[in-house]
Amino acid sequence: MTPINRNLLATLAALMTASALQGDGLALARWCLVADDIGRGALVAAGERPVRYERSYWAVWPPRAGHIPGVKAFIAWLQAEAAAFPLPSQAAAR
């Protein structure tokens, strides 16, 4: 990760995926970032068994924003999208 400032980090995930899409090699990527590319055949999975990543994404906000209707609506939408997103084994069954 590249530190941009004390509160923000940027990964090279997009660059790595773009490189794999151009045929420059293999990329280790999170399923949620490459599922569409795999689904349309632009990338292929390097193995049959995905490896579960120990870390998660977290939606965070300052306490003062928790009561804002837009924040609540966004979190509800985000949770629904995450619940509906197919896991690798479910996507392969489609």
Short mmCIF file of C-alpha atoms in Angstrom, two decimals:
data_model
loop_
_atom_site.label_atom_id
_atom_site.label_comp_id
_atom_site.label_asym_id
_atom_site.label_seq_id
_atom_site.Cartn_x
_atom_site.Cartn_y
_atom_site.Cartn_z
CA MET A 1 0.00 0.00 0.00
CA THR A 2 1.12 3.49 -0.76
CA PRO A 3 0.57 6.07 2.01
CA ILE A 4 -1.06 9.18 0.59
CA ASN A 5 -1.60 10.91 3.90
CA ARG A 6 -2.04 9.74 7.47
CA ASN A 7 -5.71 8.85 6.91
CA LEU A 8 -5.73 7.46 3.39
CA LEU A 9 -4.02 4.47 1.79
CA ALA A 10 -4.21 3.44 -1.85
CA THR A 11 -3.64 -0.09 -3.09
CA LEU A 12 -2.42 -1.12 -6.48
CA ALA A 13 -5.38 -3.48 -7.00
CA ALA A 14 -6.76 -1.62 -10.02
CA LEU A 15 -3.33 -1.37 -11.64
CA MET A 16 -2.62 -5.05 -11.00
CA THR A 17 -5.99 -6.11 -12.43
CA ALA A 18 -5.53 -3.87 -15.47
CA SER A 19 -2.11 -5.44 -16.04
CA ALA A 20 -3.62 -8.94 -15.94
CA LEU A 21 -6.37 -7.84 -18.34
CA GLN A 22 -3.65 -6.71 -20.76
CA GLY A 23 -2.01 -10.11 -20.55
CA ASP A 24 1.00 -9.03 -18.51
CA GLY A 25 0.75 -11.86 -15.98
CA LEU A 26 -1.06 -13.23 -12.98
CA ALA A 27 -2.83 -11.10 -10.38
CA LEU A 28 -3.94 -12.03 -6.89
CA ALA A 29 -7.19 -10.13 -6.46
CA ARG A 30 -10.29 -9.99 -4.32
CA TRP A 31 -13.26 -11.71 -5.89
CA CYS A 32 -15.44 -8.61 -5.61
CA LEU A 33 -12.96 -6.69 -7.76
CA VAL A 34 -12.63 -9.25 -10.57
CA ALA A 35 -15.95 -11.14 -10.58
CA ASP A 36 -17.32 -9.19 -13.55
CA ASP A 37 -14.10 -9.68 -15.54
CA ILE A 38 -14.14 -13.41 -14.82
CA GLY A 39 -17.86 -13.60 -15.61
CA ARG A 40 -17.37 -12.07 -19.05
CA GLY A 41 -14.31 -14.19 -19.79
CA ALA A 42 -11.75 -11.36 -19.75
CA LEU A 43 -9.93 -13.09 -16.88
CA VAL A 44 -9.88 -16.69 -15.69
CA ALA A 45 -9.41 -17.97 -12.17
CA ALA A 46 -5.96 -19.44 -11.63
CA GLY A 47 -7.33 -22.26 -9.49
CA GLU A 48 -10.46 -24.15 -8.66
CA ARG A 49 -10.60 -23.18 -4.99
CA PRO A 50 -10.76 -19.55 -3.85
CA VAL A 51 -8.86 -18.57 -0.72
CA ARG A 52 -10.87 -16.72 1.89
CA TYR A 53 -9.34 -13.38 2.82
CA GLU A 54 -9.14 -12.76 6.56
CA ARG A 55 -9.79 -9.04 6.36
CA SER A 56 -13.09 -7.39 5.55
CA TYR A 57 -14.28 -4.09 4.23
CA TRP A 58 -15.83 -1.82 6.86
CA ALA A 59 -18.26 1.03 6.29
CA VAL A 60 -17.39 3.72 8.80
CA TRP A 61 -18.65 7.19 9.60
CA PRO A 62 -18.36 9.67 12.45
CA PRO A 63 -20.89 9.14 15.28
CA ARG A 64 -22.61 12.43 14.50
CA ALA A 65 -23.56 11.13 11.03
CA GLY A 66 -25.26 7.90 12.15
CA HIS A 67 -28.68 9.52 12.41
CA ILE A 68 -28.65 11.07 8.91
CA PRO A 69 -31.28 9.37 6.71
CA GLY A 70 -28.95 9.31 3.70
CA VAL A 71 -26.27 7.48 5.68
CA LYS A 72 -28.81 4.92 6.92
CA ALA A 73 -30.16 4.45 3.38
CA PHE A 74 -26.66 4.01 1.96
CA ILE A 75 -25.71 1.41 4.58
CA ALA A 76 -28.95 -0.50 3.96
CA TRP A 77 -28.27 -0.46 0.21
CA LEU A 78 -24.65 -1.53 0.73
CA GLN A 79 -25.69 -4.44 2.96
CA ALA A 80 -28.29 -5.58 0.40
CA GLU A 81 -25.75 -5.43 -2.43
CA ALA A 82 -23.19 -7.39 -0.41
CA ALA A 83 -25.76 -10.04 0.49
CA ALA A 84 -26.79 -10.43 -3.15
CA PHE A 85 -23.22 -10.57 -4.53
CA PRO A 86 -22.44 -14.14 -5.61
CA LEU A 87 -19.52 -15.88 -3.97
CA PRO A 88 -17.06 -17.64 -6.32
CA SER A 89 -18.73 -21.05 -5.93
CA GLN A 90 -22.17 -19.54 -6.61
CA ALA A 91 -20.94 -17.66 -9.67
CA ALA A 92 -19.42 -20.82 -11.15
CA ALA A 93 -22.79 -22.57 -10.80
CA ARG A 94 -24.52 -19.98 -12.99
#
